[in-house]
Tab-separated table of C-alpha atoms in Angstrom:
chain	number	residue	atom	x	y	z
A	1	MET	CA	10.041	14.980	-16.275
A	2	ASN	CA	12.320	12.761	-14.213
A	3	ARG	CA	10.531	9.874	-12.537
A	4	ILE	CA	11.870	7.351	-10.046
A	5	LEU	CA	10.143	4.075	-9.242
A	6	LEU	CA	11.133	1.888	-6.302
A	7	SER	CA	9.664	-1.568	-5.791
A	8	THR	CA	10.068	-4.610	-3.599
A	9	ASN	CA	11.659	-7.343	-5.666
A	10	GLY	CA	11.790	-10.524	-3.637
A	11	SER	CA	15.133	-10.491	-1.819
A	12	ARG	CA	16.134	-7.049	-3.104
A	13	LEU	CA	14.975	-3.580	-4.128
A	14	ALA	CA	14.446	-2.403	-7.708
A	15	ARG	CA	15.124	1.235	-8.607
A	16	ALA	CA	14.134	2.609	-12.023
A	17	GLU	CA	14.777	6.173	-13.143
A	18	CYS	CA	13.469	7.946	-16.237
A	19	ASN	CA	15.467	10.922	-17.469
A	20	ALA	CA	14.196	14.018	-19.277
A	21	ASP	CA	14.547	12.223	-22.632
A	22	GLY	CA	12.239	9.418	-21.566
A	23	GLN	CA	15.007	6.830	-21.233
A	24	TRP	CA	14.754	4.393	-18.337
A	25	SER	CA	17.569	2.789	-16.376
A	26	VAL	CA	17.071	0.029	-13.782
A	27	GLU	CA	19.330	-1.122	-10.966
A	28	PHE	CA	18.842	-3.673	-8.198
A	29	LEU	CA	19.924	-2.754	-4.690
A	30	LEU	CA	19.965	-4.170	-1.145
A	31	GLU	CA	20.580	-7.707	-2.332
A	32	GLY	CA	19.487	-10.135	0.377
A	33	ALA	CA	17.778	-7.471	2.494
A	34	MET	CA	14.305	-8.937	1.877
A	35	VAL	CA	12.525	-5.578	1.568
A	36	SER	CA	8.829	-5.958	2.368
A	37	CYS	CA	7.437	-2.392	2.332
A	38	LEU	CA	8.273	1.164	1.296
A	39	SER	CA	7.203	4.666	2.315
A	40	VAL	CA	8.273	8.064	1.032
A	41	ASP	CA	8.536	11.139	3.260
A	42	PRO	CA	5.863	13.622	2.074
A	43	HIS	CA	7.992	16.486	3.433
A	44	ASN	CA	11.083	15.490	1.434
A	45	ARG	CA	10.557	13.278	-1.603
A	46	ASN	CA	14.227	12.239	-1.634
A	47	VAL	CA	13.797	10.496	1.721
A	48	VAL	CA	12.502	6.924	1.579
A	49	TYR	CA	12.052	4.258	4.258
A	50	ALA	CA	12.101	0.506	3.670
A	51	GLY	CA	10.917	-2.241	6.004
A	52	THR	CA	12.643	-5.598	5.897
A	53	GLN	CA	12.014	-9.213	6.868
A	54	GLY	CA	14.236	-9.168	9.953
A	55	SER	CA	16.661	-6.264	9.525
A	56	GLY	CA	14.319	-3.551	10.755
A	57	VAL	CA	13.992	-0.233	8.941
A	58	LEU	CA	16.343	1.236	6.347
A	59	ARG	CA	16.483	4.895	5.303
A	60	SER	CA	17.638	6.580	2.090
A	61	ALA	CA	18.190	10.323	1.772
A	62	ASP	CA	19.068	10.300	-1.933
A	63	GLY	CA	16.018	8.875	-3.634
A	64	GLY	CA	16.820	5.240	-2.958
A	65	ARG	CA	20.416	5.151	-4.223
A	66	THR	CA	22.078	4.460	-0.874
A	67	TRP	CA	20.668	3.154	2.407
A	68	LYS	CA	21.475	3.158	6.120
A	69	SER	CA	19.912	1.452	9.112
A	70	ALA	CA	17.081	3.411	10.750
A	71	GLY	CA	16.345	1.234	13.760
A	72	LEU	CA	14.176	-1.724	14.798
A	73	ALA	CA	16.994	-4.160	14.006
A	74	GLY	CA	15.830	-7.746	14.327
A	75	HIS	CA	12.180	-6.900	13.677
A	76	VAL	CA	10.140	-8.077	10.704
A	77	VAL	CA	8.681	-4.785	9.455
A	78	LYS	CA	5.641	-5.302	7.235
A	79	SER	CA	4.334	-1.723	6.924
A	80	LEU	CA	5.584	1.851	7.195
A	81	ALA	CA	3.931	5.265	7.042
A	82	VAL	CA	5.493	8.714	7.337
A	83	SER	CA	3.170	11.272	8.903
A	84	PRO	CA	1.986	14.048	6.557
A	85	GLY	CA	1.104	16.217	9.553
A	86	GLN	CA	4.070	15.577	11.860
A	87	PRO	CA	7.499	16.009	10.250
A	88	ASP	CA	10.055	13.323	11.136
A	89	THR	CA	7.362	10.985	12.559
A	90	ILE	CA	7.205	7.419	11.222
A	91	TYR	CA	5.000	4.490	12.166
A	92	ALA	CA	6.099	0.890	11.648
A	93	GLY	CA	3.946	-2.249	11.809
A	94	THR	CA	5.559	-5.607	12.435
A	95	ARG	CA	5.084	-9.363	12.600
A	96	PRO	CA	3.938	-10.314	15.189
A	97	ALA	CA	1.352	-7.538	15.133
A	98	LEU	CA	2.956	-4.661	17.013
A	99	LEU	CA	3.077	-0.946	16.237
A	100	PHE	CA	6.081	1.318	16.755
A	101	VAL	CA	6.613	5.065	16.319
A	102	SER	CA	9.709	7.206	15.807
A	103	ARG	CA	9.607	10.982	16.109
A	104	ASP	CA	13.176	11.610	14.931
A	105	LYS	CA	13.464	9.993	11.481
A	106	GLY	CA	14.124	6.526	12.866
A	107	ALA	CA	16.911	7.398	15.309
A	108	HIS	CA	14.801	6.202	18.236
A	109	TRP	CA	11.662	4.042	18.353
A	110	GLU	CA	9.051	3.302	20.995
A	111	GLU	CA	6.255	0.773	20.982
A	112	VAL	CA	2.660	2.016	20.818
A	113	SER	CA	1.801	-0.117	23.834
A	114	ALA	CA	-1.991	0.300	23.687
A	115	PHE	CA	-1.967	-1.587	20.371
A	116	ARG	CA	-1.214	-4.786	22.318
A	117	ARG	CA	-4.487	-4.446	24.221
A	118	ILE	CA	-6.832	-4.591	21.216
A	119	PHE	CA	-9.369	-7.286	22.051
A	120	SER	CA	-9.697	-8.898	18.621
A	121	ARG	CA	-5.966	-9.572	18.290
A	122	ARG	CA	-6.423	-12.968	19.955
A	123	PHE	CA	-8.162	-14.019	16.706
A	124	TRP	CA	-5.580	-12.570	14.314
A	125	PHE	CA	-4.053	-15.302	12.173
A	126	SER	CA	-2.346	-15.250	8.789
A	127	PRO	CA	-1.794	-18.257	6.511
A	128	ALA	CA	0.510	-16.195	4.294
A	129	GLU	CA	3.880	-17.046	5.856
A	130	PRO	CA	5.351	-18.931	8.848
A	131	PRO	CA	4.813	-18.797	11.785
A	132	PHE	CA	1.272	-17.998	10.585
A	133	ILE	CA	0.492	-15.176	12.989
A	134	GLY	CA	-1.204	-11.919	12.096
A	135	TYR	CA	0.829	-8.835	11.255
A	136	VAL	CA	0.289	-5.160	10.521
A	137	GLN	CA	0.051	-5.128	6.743
A	138	GLY	CA	-0.946	-1.474	6.314
A	139	ILE	CA	-0.863	1.840	8.189
A	140	ALA	CA	-2.916	4.810	6.997
A	141	LEU	CA	-2.320	8.279	8.470
A	142	SER	CA	-4.812	11.097	8.013
A	143	PRO	CA	-3.606	13.958	5.783
A	144	THR	CA	-5.615	16.472	7.837
A	145	ASP	CA	-5.614	15.189	11.442
A	146	PRO	CA	-2.358	13.778	12.904
A	147	SER	CA	-4.363	12.136	15.701
A	148	VAL	CA	-6.053	9.634	13.373
A	149	ILE	CA	-4.339	6.320	12.614
A	150	VAL	CA	-5.955	3.391	10.785
A	151	ALA	CA	-4.172	0.032	10.710
A	152	GLY	CA	-4.992	-3.107	8.727
A	153	ILE	CA	-4.075	-6.587	9.886
A	154	GLU	CA	-3.366	-9.567	7.659
A	155	ALA	CA	-5.450	-11.334	8.699
A	156	GLY	CA	-7.756	-10.100	11.404
A	157	ALA	CA	-9.163	-6.586	11.429
A	158	VAL	CA	-8.995	-2.922	10.589
A	159	VAL	CA	-8.513	-0.900	13.779
A	160	ARG	CA	-8.501	2.845	14.410
A	161	SER	CA	-7.146	5.399	16.858
A	162	THR	CA	-8.231	9.034	17.117
A	163	ASP	CA	-5.658	10.027	19.759
A	164	ARG	CA	-2.319	9.111	18.144
A	165	GLY	CA	-2.434	5.541	19.405
A	166	THR	CA	-3.303	6.109	23.060
A	167	THR	CA	-6.553	4.161	22.652
A	168	TRP	CA	-7.925	1.996	19.842
A	169	GLN	CA	-11.314	1.213	18.350
A	170	ASP	CA	-11.492	-2.481	17.493
A	171	HIS	CA	-12.546	-4.027	14.186
A	172	ARG	CA	-14.430	-1.406	12.188
A	173	LYS	CA	-17.771	-2.448	10.750
A	174	GLY	CA	-17.665	-3.178	7.020
A	175	ALA	CA	-13.879	-3.243	6.707
A	176	LEU	CA	-12.086	-6.251	5.219
A	177	ARG	CA	-10.616	-8.561	7.844
A	178	ASP	CA	-7.825	-9.766	5.557
A	179	CYS	CA	-6.182	-6.415	4.796
A	180	HIS	CA	-3.673	-6.234	1.935
A	181	SER	CA	-3.436	-2.471	1.500
A	182	ILE	CA	-4.924	0.585	3.176
A	183	GLN	CA	-4.469	4.312	2.622
A	184	PHE	CA	-6.066	7.688	3.163
A	185	HIS	CA	-6.901	9.979	0.285
A	186	ALA	CA	-4.016	12.293	-0.572
A	187	THR	CA	-5.719	15.428	0.801
A	188	ASN	CA	-9.212	14.515	2.058
A	189	GLY	CA	-9.080	13.194	5.610
A	190	ASP	CA	-12.562	11.670	5.414
A	191	TRP	CA	-11.800	9.044	2.756
A	192	VAL	CA	-9.873	5.800	3.334
A	193	TYR	CA	-9.448	2.886	0.890
A	194	GLU	CA	-8.708	-0.790	1.497
A	195	GLY	CA	-7.948	-3.801	-0.669
A	196	GLY	CA	-8.197	-7.245	0.876
A	197	GLY	CA	-8.798	-10.934	0.578
A	198	THR	CA	-12.185	-11.141	2.288
A	199	GLY	CA	-15.668	-9.850	1.506
A	200	ALA	CA	-15.940	-7.831	-1.682
A	201	GLY	CA	-12.166	-7.501	-2.095
A	202	ALA	CA	-12.310	-3.693	-1.746
A	203	ALA	CA	-13.829	-1.330	0.789
A	204	PHE	CA	-13.900	2.397	1.463
A	205	SER	CA	-14.702	4.725	4.336
A	206	ARG	CA	-16.101	8.252	4.197
A	207	ASP	CA	-15.693	9.003	7.903
A	208	ALA	CA	-11.933	8.631	8.437
A	209	GLY	CA	-12.044	4.870	8.899
A	210	ASN	CA	-14.821	4.660	11.469
A	211	THR	CA	-17.326	2.817	9.256
A	212	TRP	CA	-16.789	1.103	5.921
A	213	THR	CA	-18.700	0.186	2.778
A	214	GLN	CA	-18.118	-2.844	0.571
A	215	MET	CA	-19.594	-2.105	-2.834
A	216	ARG	CA	-19.970	-5.334	-4.807
A	217	GLN	CA	-21.870	-4.177	-7.885
A	218	GLY	CA	-19.737	-4.758	-10.978
A	219	LEU	CA	-17.221	-7.066	-9.262
A	220	ASP	CA	-17.067	-10.623	-10.580
A	221	ARG	CA	-14.058	-11.612	-8.429
A	222	HIS	CA	-13.309	-10.878	-4.798
A	223	TYR	CA	-9.636	-11.275	-3.850
A	224	GLY	CA	-8.396	-7.697	-3.803
A	225	TRP	CA	-4.926	-6.337	-3.271
A	226	ALA	CA	-4.212	-2.701	-4.166
A	227	ALA	CA	-6.618	0.211	-3.753
A	228	ALA	CA	-6.160	3.845	-4.753
A	229	ALA	CA	-8.100	7.037	-5.445
A	230	ASP	CA	-7.726	10.029	-7.705
A	231	PRO	CA	-5.989	12.935	-5.909
A	232	ALA	CA	-8.609	15.473	-7.003
A	233	CYS	CA	-11.742	13.306	-6.766
A	234	PRO	CA	-11.940	11.025	-3.717
A	235	ASP	CA	-14.955	9.188	-5.158
A	236	VAL	CA	-12.921	8.026	-8.176
A	237	MET	CA	-11.565	4.758	-6.809
A	238	TYR	CA	-9.447	1.936	-8.221
A	239	ALA	CA	-8.884	-1.641	-7.059
A	240	SER	CA	-6.969	-4.655	-8.368
A	241	VAL	CA	-8.915	-7.890	-7.902
A	242	SER	CA	-8.321	-11.575	-8.712
A	243	PRO	CA	-10.585	-14.642	-8.269
A	244	GLY	CA	-8.606	-15.959	-5.292
A	245	PRO	CA	-5.190	-16.225	-3.627
A	246	MET	CA	-3.981	-19.177	-5.685
A	247	LYS	CA	-4.664	-17.270	-8.894
A	248	ALA	CA	-3.413	-13.894	-7.612
A	249	HIS	CA	-0.074	-15.280	-6.452
A	250	SER	CA	0.398	-17.705	-9.337
A	251	ARG	CA	3.328	-17.239	-11.668
A	252	ASP	CA	1.342	-16.148	-14.727
A	253	ASP	CA	-2.364	-16.901	-14.273
A	254	ALA	CA	-3.679	-14.178	-11.953
A	255	GLN	CA	-6.866	-13.664	-14.018
A	256	ALA	CA	-6.992	-10.180	-12.498
A	257	TYR	CA	-8.578	-6.910	-13.525
A	258	ILE	CA	-8.189	-3.311	-12.460
A	259	PHE	CA	-11.600	-1.920	-11.561
A	260	ARG	CA	-12.769	1.694	-11.290
A	261	SER	CA	-15.742	3.254	-9.524
A	262	MET	CA	-16.728	6.868	-10.198
A	263	GLY	CA	-19.123	9.009	-8.181
A	264	GLY	CA	-20.518	6.105	-6.211
A	265	GLY	CA	-21.310	4.102	-9.344
A	266	PRO	CA	-20.667	0.381	-9.828
A	267	TRP	CA	-17.215	-1.041	-10.413
A	268	LYS	CA	-16.122	-1.206	-14.050
A	269	LYS	CA	-13.366	-3.354	-15.545
A	270	LEU	CA	-10.692	-1.180	-17.153
A	271	SER	CA	-9.406	-2.188	-20.561
A	272	GLY	CA	-8.208	0.430	-23.074
A	273	GLY	CA	-5.034	-1.497	-23.944
A	274	LEU	CA	-4.618	-3.517	-20.755
A	275	PRO	CA	-4.442	-7.292	-21.230
A	276	GLN	CA	-7.825	-8.901	-20.543
A	277	PRO	CA	-7.548	-10.414	-18.017
A	278	LEU	CA	-4.156	-9.584	-16.521
A	279	SER	CA	-2.006	-12.692	-16.174
A	280	TYR	CA	0.145	-10.951	-13.563
A	281	MET	CA	-1.292	-9.481	-10.366
A	282	PRO	CA	-1.306	-5.664	-10.073
A	283	TYR	CA	0.218	-5.479	-6.609
A	284	ALA	CA	0.637	-1.700	-6.818
A	285	LEU	CA	-1.690	1.102	-7.921
A	286	LEU	CA	-0.216	4.595	-7.714
A	287	THR	CA	-1.855	7.941	-8.369
A	288	ASP	CA	0.055	11.185	-8.924
A	289	ARG	CA	-0.950	13.993	-6.572
A	290	ALA	CA	0.174	16.611	-9.092
A	291	ARG	CA	-1.690	15.061	-12.038
A	292	PRO	CA	-5.327	14.031	-11.554
A	293	GLY	CA	-6.409	11.246	-13.882
A	294	HIS	CA	-3.013	9.574	-13.895
A	295	LEU	CA	-2.627	6.049	-12.533
A	296	TYR	CA	0.306	3.624	-12.543
A	297	ALA	CA	-0.134	-0.134	-12.164
A	298	GLY	CA	2.820	-2.289	-11.119
A	299	LEU	CA	2.449	-5.970	-11.994
A	300	SER	CA	4.080	-9.039	-10.457
A	301	SER	CA	5.941	-9.520	-13.755
A	302	GLY	CA	7.777	-6.230	-13.193
A	303	ASP	CA	5.874	-4.449	-15.950
A	304	VAL	CA	4.395	-1.017	-15.277
A	305	TRP	CA	1.326	0.364	-17.059
A	306	HIS	CA	0.187	3.988	-17.113
A	307	THR	CA	-3.025	5.850	-17.885
A	308	ALA	CA	-3.521	9.602	-18.115
A	309	ASP	CA	-7.331	9.559	-18.462
A	310	TYR	CA	-8.663	7.770	-15.387
A	311	GLY	CA	-8.043	4.324	-16.840
A	312	ASP	CA	-9.823	4.672	-20.182
A	313	HIS	CA	-6.593	4.192	-22.157
A	314	TRP	CA	-3.333	2.544	-21.069
A	315	GLN	CA	0.254	2.299	-22.252
A	316	GLN	CA	2.969	-0.019	-21.001
A	317	LEU	CA	6.055	1.883	-19.861
A	318	PRO	CA	9.336	0.833	-21.530
A	319	VAL	CA	10.776	-0.492	-18.258
A	320	ASN	CA	10.695	-3.720	-16.265
A	321	LEU	CA	11.462	-3.940	-12.539
A	322	GLY	CA	12.183	-7.665	-12.550
A	323	SER	CA	9.145	-8.359	-10.397
A	324	ILE	CA	6.965	-6.323	-8.067
A	325	PHE	CA	6.051	-7.985	-4.812
A	326	THR	CA	4.313	-6.376	-3.097
A	327	ALA	CA	4.945	-2.622	-3.070
A	328	MET	CA	5.899	0.135	-5.483
A	329	ILE	CA	6.295	3.872	-4.871
A	330	MET	CA	7.081	6.794	-7.145
A	331	LEU	CA	9.302	9.745	-6.275
């Protein structure tokens, strides 16, 4: 089976492809573009969007081989999401914290103006990068209801709209204020998952992002980044967690683990071949909609690990993406 991995790689994009014989090839693209986020079109898996640190949105129609501008030039785009329920519709979150939408594959964009009127935004502040203002780190779109949008701010809040952005519900109770990643379940519109740097480090919602639960049992560290869930079982959840930001973003001392919770049970550290602890932060956790039980972990070192049995046993893939910071997708 051919697999393609795309990842942010500092100032460039890494593209790795595995052919039918299991041989991997890696190339580095968009040198100097400063790619910050990636999103694949669920209606056409060859179409990929990339957000950049000042050059707006880029679009590829050939699985990430070649790229063209797709609008928002001059904007720092920190998050992207392609609607599973509305073909050709893309949402983009920026720094400063604004939200934009395109309904024609990025040819034209308009600001979601009501997003500016969220009350809590006056307290949004991020120490992550100059000029230290909050930004939209994650956008989650419901797989079953195109009206529902959940957005996570680094750092500040998780906010929610149930009318395609016309109005917004402010910080949702129980969600992590320092959002690092947020996503809906692949098919179940009730479940949403968040990884973040506050509270327990991971949180989940069972009512489409309205209320959230932080389950701490089994966690011995609390700076989370990636969160994911099995495509067939929404209550099989994964999270990557480190003791703190200095460790997580260190060169080789992340002291991180990948945790799993099943059926509402406590978090469990996953081993089965994984280094214990992981010296490099797992910035990406990917599940495969077509293969329940499969999970890919992309580490800051560029290494990629894979499990086919819900994390009980792992193998390192024979490929290195140079580094992964802070997003990886699979086509």
